[in-house]
Coordinates of C-alpha atoms and ligand atoms in Angstrom, one line a residue:
M1 CA -7.2 -21.0 26.5
P2 CA -7.6 -21.3 22.7
E3 CA -6.9 -18.1 20.8
V4 CA -10.0 -16.3 19.7
R5 CA -9.8 -15.6 16.0
E6 CA -12.1 -13.4 14.0
A7 CA -13.5 -13.7 10.5
I8 CA -15.8 -11.6 8.3
L9 CA -19.2 -13.0 7.5
V10 CA -20.8 -11.7 4.4
R11 CA -24.3 -12.1 3.0
P12 CA -25.6 -10.8 -0.4
S13 CA -26.0 -7.1 -0.3
G14 CA -26.9 -4.1 -2.3
P15 CA -27.7 -1.6 -3.6
L16 CA -25.3 0.3 -1.4
T17 CA -26.0 3.9 -0.5
G18 CA -24.3 6.6 1.6
T19 CA -21.0 8.2 2.3
V20 CA -17.7 6.5 3.2
P21 CA -14.9 8.6 4.8
I22 CA -11.6 7.7 3.2
S23 CA -8.7 7.4 5.6
G24 CA -5.0 8.5 5.2
A25 CA -2.8 6.5 2.8
K26 CA -1.1 3.5 4.4
N27 CA 1.7 3.6 1.8
S28 CA 2.4 7.2 2.6
V29 CA 2.2 7.3 6.4
L30 CA 4.6 4.3 6.7
K31 CA 7.4 6.2 4.8
V32 CA 6.6 9.5 6.6
M33 CA 7.0 7.7 9.9
A34 CA 10.4 6.3 8.7
A35 CA 11.5 9.8 7.6
T36 CA 11.1 11.1 11.1
L37 CA 14.4 9.2 11.9
L38 CA 16.2 11.9 9.8
A39 CA 16.0 14.6 12.5
P40 CA 15.4 14.9 16.2
G41 CA 12.3 16.6 17.5
T42 CA 8.5 16.2 17.9
Y43 CA 6.5 15.5 14.8
T44 CA 2.7 15.7 14.4
I45 CA 1.4 13.5 11.6
R46 CA -2.3 13.9 10.8
N47 CA -4.9 11.8 9.0
V48 CA -3.2 8.6 10.1
P49 CA -5.3 5.5 9.7
R50 CA -5.8 3.1 12.7
I51 CA -4.4 0.0 11.0
E52 CA -2.1 -2.8 12.0
D53 CA 0.8 -1.7 9.7
V54 CA 1.0 1.7 11.4
A55 CA 1.1 -0.1 14.7
I56 CA 4.0 -2.3 13.4
M57 CA 5.9 0.7 12.1
A58 CA 5.4 2.4 15.5
E59 CA 6.7 -0.8 17.2
L60 CA 9.7 -0.6 14.9
L61 CA 10.4 3.0 15.8
E62 CA 9.9 2.3 19.5
A63 CA 12.5 -0.6 19.2
M64 CA 14.9 2.1 18.0
G65 CA 14.2 4.3 21.0
V66 CA 11.6 6.6 19.5
T67 CA 8.4 7.5 21.3
V68 CA 5.1 7.2 19.3
A69 CA 1.6 8.0 20.4
H70 CA -1.5 7.5 18.2
V71 CA -4.6 9.5 19.4
G72 CA -7.6 9.6 17.1
D73 CA -6.0 10.2 13.7
V74 CA -3.0 12.1 15.0
L75 CA 0.3 10.5 15.4
T76 CA 3.0 12.2 17.6
V77 CA 6.5 10.9 17.0
D78 CA 9.3 12.0 19.4
V79 CA 12.7 11.3 18.0
G80 CA 15.7 11.8 20.3
E81 CA 19.4 12.6 19.6
S82 CA 20.4 9.0 19.6
V83 CA 18.6 6.1 18.0
I84 CA 19.5 2.4 17.8
P85 CA 20.0 2.1 14.0
E86 CA 18.6 -1.5 13.6
A87 CA 15.4 -3.1 12.3
P88 CA 15.1 -6.5 13.8
Y89 CA 13.9 -9.6 11.9
E90 CA 10.7 -10.1 13.9
L91 CA 9.4 -6.7 12.7
V92 CA 10.7 -6.8 9.1
E93 CA 9.2 -10.2 8.7
K94 CA 5.8 -8.9 9.8
M95 CA 6.0 -6.0 7.4
R96 CA 8.3 -5.7 4.4
A97 CA 7.8 -1.9 4.2
S98 CA 10.2 -1.8 7.3
V99 CA 13.0 -1.7 4.7
V100 CA 12.3 2.1 4.3
V101 CA 14.2 2.8 7.5
L102 CA 17.4 1.9 5.7
G103 CA 17.9 5.3 3.9
P104 CA 17.1 7.6 6.8
L105 CA 19.2 5.6 9.4
L106 CA 22.2 5.5 7.0
A107 CA 22.0 9.2 6.2
R108 CA 21.7 10.4 9.8
F109 CA 23.8 7.9 11.7
G110 CA 26.2 6.7 9.1
E111 CA 25.1 3.1 9.8
A112 CA 22.0 1.0 9.4
R113 CA 21.3 -2.7 10.1
V114 CA 18.1 -4.0 8.6
A115 CA 17.0 -7.6 8.6
L116 CA 16.6 -9.0 5.1
P117 CA 12.9 -9.5 4.3
G118 CA 12.0 -13.0 3.2
G119 CA 9.6 -14.0 0.3
D120 CA 5.9 -13.4 0.7
D121 CA 2.6 -14.2 -0.9
F122 CA 3.5 -12.0 -3.9
G123 CA 6.5 -14.3 -4.7
S124 CA 10.1 -13.2 -4.5
R125 CA 10.5 -9.5 -3.7
P126 CA 14.2 -8.6 -3.7
I127 CA 15.7 -5.3 -2.5
D128 CA 18.6 -5.2 -4.9
I129 CA 17.4 -1.8 -6.5
H130 CA 17.5 -0.2 -3.0
L131 CA 21.0 -1.5 -2.3
R132 CA 22.4 -0.5 -5.6
A133 CA 21.1 3.0 -5.4
L134 CA 22.4 3.5 -1.9
A135 CA 25.8 2.2 -3.0
D136 CA 25.7 4.8 -5.8
L137 CA 25.4 7.4 -3.0
G138 CA 28.7 6.0 -1.6
A139 CA 27.3 3.5 1.0
H140 CA 29.3 0.4 1.7
I141 CA 26.9 -2.5 1.9
E142 CA 27.3 -6.1 3.1
T143 CA 24.9 -8.8 4.1
K144 CA 25.7 -10.8 7.1
R145 CA 23.7 -13.2 9.3
G146 CA 20.4 -12.2 7.6
F147 CA 21.0 -8.5 7.9
V148 CA 21.9 -5.8 5.4
I149 CA 24.5 -3.6 7.0
A150 CA 25.1 -0.3 5.3
R151 CA 27.7 2.2 6.3
A152 CA 28.8 5.6 5.0
E153 CA 30.5 8.4 6.9
Q154 CA 29.1 10.9 4.4
L155 CA 26.7 10.1 1.6
L156 CA 27.6 11.9 -1.7
G157 CA 25.0 13.0 -4.2
A158 CA 25.1 11.1 -7.5
R159 CA 23.1 10.3 -10.6
I160 CA 21.0 7.2 -10.0
I161 CA 19.1 5.3 -12.7
L162 CA 16.7 2.8 -11.2
D163 CA 16.3 -0.5 -13.1
F164 CA 12.6 -0.3 -12.3
P165 CA 10.5 2.5 -10.8
S166 CA 10.3 0.8 -7.4
V167 CA 8.2 2.7 -4.9
T168 CA 10.1 1.9 -1.8
A169 CA 13.5 2.1 -3.5
T170 CA 12.7 5.6 -4.7
E171 CA 11.6 6.5 -1.2
N172 CA 14.8 5.1 0.4
V173 CA 16.9 7.2 -2.0
L174 CA 14.9 10.4 -1.4
M175 CA 15.4 10.1 2.3
A176 CA 19.1 9.2 2.1
A177 CA 19.9 11.9 -0.6
S178 CA 18.2 14.6 1.5
L179 CA 21.1 14.6 3.9
A180 CA 23.8 13.7 1.3
K181 CA 26.5 16.2 0.3
G182 CA 25.7 17.5 -3.2
T183 CA 23.0 16.9 -5.7
T184 CA 21.3 13.6 -6.5
V185 CA 19.3 13.0 -9.7
I186 CA 17.0 10.0 -9.7
D187 CA 16.0 8.8 -13.1
N188 CA 13.2 6.3 -13.7
A189 CA 11.9 7.3 -10.3
A190 CA 8.5 6.0 -9.1
R191 CA 5.7 8.6 -9.7
E192 CA 3.1 7.3 -7.2
P193 CA 1.3 10.0 -5.2
E194 CA 2.6 8.5 -2.0
V195 CA 6.2 9.2 -3.2
A196 CA 5.2 12.8 -3.8
D197 CA 3.6 13.0 -0.4
L198 CA 6.9 11.8 1.2
A199 CA 8.8 14.4 -0.8
A200 CA 6.4 17.1 0.4
F201 CA 7.0 16.0 4.0
L202 CA 10.8 16.0 3.5
N203 CA 10.7 19.5 1.9
R204 CA 8.7 20.7 4.9
M205 CA 11.5 19.3 7.1
G206 CA 13.9 21.5 5.1
A207 CA 15.0 19.2 2.2
H208 CA 15.3 20.5 -1.3
I209 CA 13.5 18.1 -3.6
L210 CA 12.2 18.9 -7.0
G211 CA 10.3 16.8 -9.5
A212 CA 8.6 14.3 -7.1
G213 CA 5.6 12.8 -8.9
T214 CA 7.6 12.7 -12.2
S215 CA 10.2 10.2 -13.3
T216 CA 13.2 12.5 -12.7
I217 CA 13.6 13.8 -9.2
T218 CA 16.4 16.1 -8.1
V219 CA 17.5 16.3 -4.5
E220 CA 20.0 18.9 -3.3
G221 CA 21.4 17.6 0.0
V222 CA 21.2 19.8 3.1
N223 CA 23.1 19.6 6.4
E224 CA 20.2 19.5 8.7
L225 CA 16.5 18.7 8.8
G226 CA 13.9 19.5 11.4
A227 CA 10.6 18.1 12.9
V228 CA 7.3 19.3 11.3
D229 CA 3.5 18.9 11.2
H230 CA 2.1 17.1 8.1
T231 CA -1.2 15.8 6.9
I232 CA -1.2 12.5 5.0
I233 CA -3.0 12.2 1.6
P234 CA -6.1 10.0 1.3
D235 CA -5.7 6.3 0.5
R236 CA -6.5 5.7 -3.1
V237 CA -6.5 1.9 -2.7
E238 CA -9.1 2.2 0.1
A239 CA -11.2 4.5 -2.2
A240 CA -10.8 1.9 -5.0
T241 CA -12.0 -0.8 -2.7
F242 CA -15.3 1.0 -2.0
L243 CA -15.7 1.7 -5.8
A244 CA -15.3 -2.0 -6.3
A245 CA -18.0 -2.6 -3.6
V246 CA -20.5 -0.4 -5.4
G247 CA -19.5 -2.0 -8.7
V248 CA -20.3 -5.5 -7.4
A249 CA -23.4 -4.7 -5.4
G250 CA -24.8 -1.7 -7.3
G251 CA -26.0 1.6 -5.7
E252 CA -24.7 5.1 -5.3
I253 CA -22.0 6.2 -2.9
T254 CA -19.8 9.2 -2.1
L255 CA -16.2 8.8 -1.0
A256 CA -15.5 11.7 1.3
G257 CA -11.9 13.0 1.1
A258 CA -10.9 10.9 -1.9
R259 CA -8.6 12.4 -4.5
P260 CA -9.9 11.6 -8.0
D261 CA -6.8 13.1 -9.5
H262 CA -4.8 10.3 -7.9
M263 CA -7.1 7.7 -9.5
D264 CA -7.5 8.9 -13.1
M265 CA -6.7 5.7 -14.9
L266 CA -8.8 3.5 -12.6
C267 CA -11.8 5.9 -13.0
L268 CA -11.4 5.7 -16.8
K269 CA -11.4 1.9 -16.6
L270 CA -14.5 1.7 -14.3
G271 CA -16.2 4.2 -16.6
E272 CA -15.5 1.9 -19.5
M273 CA -17.2 -0.9 -17.5
G274 CA -20.3 1.2 -17.1
M275 CA -19.8 2.9 -13.6
R276 CA -20.8 6.5 -13.4
I277 CA -18.1 8.5 -11.5
S278 CA -17.7 12.2 -10.9
P279 CA -15.6 14.3 -8.7
T280 CA -17.4 16.2 -5.9
N281 CA -16.1 19.2 -3.8
D282 CA -14.5 16.9 -1.4
G283 CA -14.2 13.5 -3.0
L284 CA -15.8 11.3 -5.5
W285 CA -19.3 10.1 -6.3
A286 CA -20.1 6.8 -8.0
M287 CA -23.2 5.1 -9.2
V288 CA -24.0 1.7 -10.7
N289 CA -27.5 0.8 -11.8
R290 CA -26.7 -2.2 -14.1
R291 CA -24.4 -5.2 -14.5
L292 CA -21.0 -3.9 -15.5
S293 CA -19.3 -5.0 -18.7
S294 CA -15.9 -6.7 -18.8
V295 CA -12.7 -5.0 -19.9
D296 CA -9.1 -6.0 -20.2
V297 CA -6.7 -4.8 -17.5
S298 CA -3.0 -4.5 -17.3
T299 CA -1.1 -3.4 -14.2
L300 CA 1.7 -0.8 -14.5
P301 CA 3.6 1.6 -12.3
Y302 CA 1.7 4.9 -11.7
P303 CA 0.0 6.5 -13.5
G304 CA -1.0 3.1 -14.9
I305 CA -3.5 0.8 -13.2
A306 CA -1.9 -0.1 -9.8
T307 CA -1.2 -3.7 -9.0
D308 CA -3.0 -3.1 -5.7
Y309 CA -6.2 -2.4 -7.6
K310 CA -6.0 -5.7 -9.4
P311 CA -7.6 -8.2 -7.0
L312 CA -10.5 -5.7 -6.7
L313 CA -10.8 -5.5 -10.5
V314 CA -10.7 -9.3 -10.8
A315 CA -13.5 -9.5 -8.2
L316 CA -15.5 -7.0 -10.3
L317 CA -14.8 -8.9 -13.6
S318 CA -15.8 -12.2 -12.0
V319 CA -19.4 -10.9 -11.9
A320 CA -19.3 -8.6 -15.0
D321 CA -20.9 -9.3 -18.4
G322 CA -18.3 -10.8 -20.7
V323 CA -14.7 -11.9 -20.6
G324 CA -11.7 -9.8 -19.4
I325 CA -8.0 -10.5 -19.7
V326 CA -6.0 -9.3 -16.7
T327 CA -2.2 -9.0 -17.0
E328 CA 0.0 -8.6 -13.9
N329 CA 3.3 -6.8 -14.8
L330 CA 4.7 -6.1 -11.3
F331 CA 4.5 -9.1 -9.0
S332 CA 4.8 -12.6 -10.4
G333 CA 3.0 -14.4 -7.6
R334 CA 0.1 -12.0 -7.3
F335 CA -2.7 -14.3 -8.5
R336 CA -2.9 -16.7 -5.6
Y337 CA -6.3 -15.4 -4.4
V338 CA -7.8 -16.5 -7.6
D339 CA -8.2 -20.0 -6.3
E340 CA -10.4 -18.6 -3.5
L341 CA -12.6 -16.8 -6.0
V342 CA -12.9 -20.0 -8.0
R343 CA -14.0 -21.8 -4.9
M344 CA -16.8 -19.2 -4.8
G345 CA -17.9 -20.1 -8.4
A346 CA -15.8 -17.6 -10.3
D347 CA -14.7 -18.7 -13.8
I348 CA -11.1 -17.6 -13.9
R349 CA -8.1 -19.3 -15.6
T350 CA -4.6 -18.2 -15.0
E351 CA -1.6 -18.7 -17.2
G352 CA 1.7 -17.2 -16.1
H353 CA 1.0 -13.5 -15.4
H354 CA -2.3 -13.5 -17.2
A355 CA -5.8 -14.3 -16.0
V356 CA -8.9 -14.8 -18.2
V357 CA -12.0 -13.9 -16.2
R358 CA -15.4 -15.0 -17.6
G359 CA -18.1 -13.1 -15.7
V360 CA -20.8 -15.2 -14.0
A361 CA -24.2 -13.7 -13.0
Q362 CA -23.7 -14.7 -9.3
L363 CA -21.1 -16.3 -7.1
S364 CA -21.9 -18.7 -4.3
G365 CA -20.9 -18.3 -0.7
A366 CA -18.0 -20.5 0.7
P367 CA -15.4 -20.4 3.4
V368 CA -12.4 -18.5 1.9
K369 CA -9.0 -17.3 3.2
A370 CA -7.6 -13.8 2.8
P371 CA -4.1 -14.2 1.3
D372 CA -2.9 -10.6 1.7
I373 CA -4.3 -7.1 2.4
R374 CA -5.8 -6.2 -1.0
A375 CA -6.9 -9.7 -2.0
G376 CA -8.5 -10.1 1.4
A377 CA -10.6 -7.0 0.8
A378 CA -11.4 -8.2 -2.7
L379 CA -12.8 -11.5 -1.4
V380 CA -15.1 -9.6 1.0
I381 CA -16.3 -7.4 -1.9
A382 CA -16.9 -10.3 -4.2
S383 CA -19.0 -12.0 -1.4
L384 CA -21.5 -9.1 -1.7
R385 CA -22.7 -10.9 -4.9
A386 CA -22.5 -14.4 -3.5
E387 CA -25.6 -16.4 -2.8
G388 CA -25.8 -17.7 0.8
E389 CA -23.1 -16.9 3.3
T390 CA -19.3 -16.3 2.8
L391 CA -16.9 -16.6 5.7
V392 CA -13.6 -14.8 5.0
T393 CA -10.9 -16.0 7.4
N394 CA -7.3 -14.8 8.0
I395 CA -8.6 -11.2 8.2
H396 CA -5.6 -10.0 10.1
H397 CA -4.3 -9.3 6.6
I398 CA -7.2 -6.9 6.0
D399 CA -6.7 -5.2 9.4
R400 CA -3.1 -4.4 8.3
G401 CA -4.3 -2.0 5.7
Y402 CA -8.0 -1.0 6.2
E403 CA -9.4 1.1 9.1
N404 CA -12.8 -0.1 10.3
F405 CA -13.4 -1.9 7.0
V406 CA -16.5 -3.8 8.2
G407 CA -17.9 -0.6 9.9
K408 CA -17.5 1.4 6.8
L409 CA -19.2 -1.3 4.6
Q410 CA -22.1 -1.6 7.1
A411 CA -22.6 2.2 7.0
I412 CA -23.4 2.0 3.3
G413 CA -25.8 -0.9 3.9
A414 CA -23.6 -4.0 3.3
D415 CA -24.6 -7.1 5.2
V416 CA -21.2 -7.9 6.7
Q417 CA -20.0 -8.5 10.3
R418 CA -17.0 -9.6 12.2
V419 CA -17.6 -12.9 14.0
Q420 CA -15.5 -15.0 16.3
I421 CA -14.4 -18.5 15.1
Ligands
EPU1 N1 11.8 -4.9 -7.3 C1 13.0 -5.5 -7.5 N2 14.1 -5.1 -6.7 C2 13.9 -4.2 -5.8 C3 12.7 -3.6 -5.6 C4 11.6 -4.0 -6.4 O1 13.2 -6.4 -8.4 O2 14.9 -3.9 -5.1 C5 10.7 -5.4 -8.2 C6 9.6 -6.1 -7.3 O3 9.9 -7.4 -7.2 C7 8.4 -5.8 -8.2 C8 8.6 -4.4 -8.7 O4 10.0 -4.2 -8.6 O5 8.3 -6.7 -9.2 C9 7.8 -3.3 -8.0 O6 8.0 -3.3 -6.7 P1 8.1 -2.0 -5.8 O7 9.5 -2.0 -5.2 O8 7.6 -0.8 -6.5 O9 7.1 -2.4 -4.6 P2 7.3 -2.0 -3.1 O10 7.9 -0.6 -3.0 O11 7.9 -3.1 -2.4 C10 5.0 -0.7 -2.9 C11 3.7 -0.8 -2.1 C12 2.9 -2.0 -2.5 C13 2.6 -1.9 -4.0 C14 3.9 -1.7 -4.8 C15 3.7 -1.4 -6.3 C16 4.5 0.1 0.0 C17 4.8 -0.2 1.4 N3 4.1 -1.0 -0.7 O12 5.8 -1.9 -2.7 O13 1.7 -2.0 -1.8 O14 1.9 -3.1 -4.4 O15 4.6 -0.6 -4.3 O16 2.9 -0.3 -6.4 O17 4.5 1.2 -0.5 C18 0.0 -2.9 -0.4 O18 -0.3 -1.7 0.0 O19 -0.7 -3.9 0.0 C19 1.2 -3.1 -1.2 C20 1.6 -4.4 -1.4

């Protein structure tokens, strides 16, 4: 029987109105799940989105002998005394974030084998910063037959200076250093809210971490950690996606549960473009009643404009009034979706890590392919201002990071539906 595939069919929409509930942050829950490997017991993790990446991380934990159950938005993780300290290639290949099991496995079991991730649609994505930092903690690291094999009888606290404030490298070190002997100081640490959420989870488990959310983090190693209950922070990239939707289609929406304090720079940028945004008791309100104006955008580590927001901003700029220059400073290959937008009539020229986006009044519907999670969502959002019908295929990418994306868009009046192809 031929495999049934799904796509998202979009027709011109707007103005959008209503409330969108924002789910838990993908890039927080995946690390919190990995951190459960640090201690045996039963963990309760709340506000967990029903997305494919959570299912893949659950599969990875299960392959190690851990039991995972996802009921509603609550994830129960049962970690035993013994765990198989290995992340196989089939799973690492599906999701690069699997590399965050390296730190906890090494710290608790003295050994970790993690398949080396390959390249992906963002271009080359090495893990040298992770490995150097773990070596600084005393780990012996070798790569053999496509695996990183890390060993250390006892990790020792150290001063670590990261070459770049890598999110997952900072997280690997936080988890490893929590069970190391002595004090670790991480300089040039990533400051993303998801890193701070992981540190809050680890502290609840009994770790001693100070300064998470700033670029210097101090971890005093402890002998033992324990299972706990934790609620995941809201997903700022999902919130940004719906802000982009109202930016493209116009209207007035409320994002229930969003944290405006995690999105300051983005809100400033969108305000500059002409979007009205204000915090509410429990989230964020946004209104757009005219065509937005173009601005220049440059991605940076937090608190700068996140690289994950960029495809959404490019979608917005492609229908804004004027010309915007977009500069990508994190991932060299992260402009591949631009070709798809151009197929929809966008006027975008890329040169190295810059894109010049000249806004057009309207795009035109075409069949397009989602190249990754965020760019996939951005194509759906851009289609809200495309004349005719747009069919976005390869939507398994979108399902990796967005819970009920189509349902949430429909609830604010967008003309989108999942169809079989
Ligand atoms: N880098 C290295 N060596 C390393 C690690 C990173 O050179 O060992 C470079 C990367 O190549 C890149 C830069 O450092 O140029 C930043 O990468 P970082 O390590 O911070 O990214 P990451 O931790 O792999 C996380 C998110 C991404 C998000 C980036 C940047 C998770 C699971 N992923 O990736 O999110 O784009 O930080 O903020 O947390 C997504 O959610 O769709 C996504 C891709």
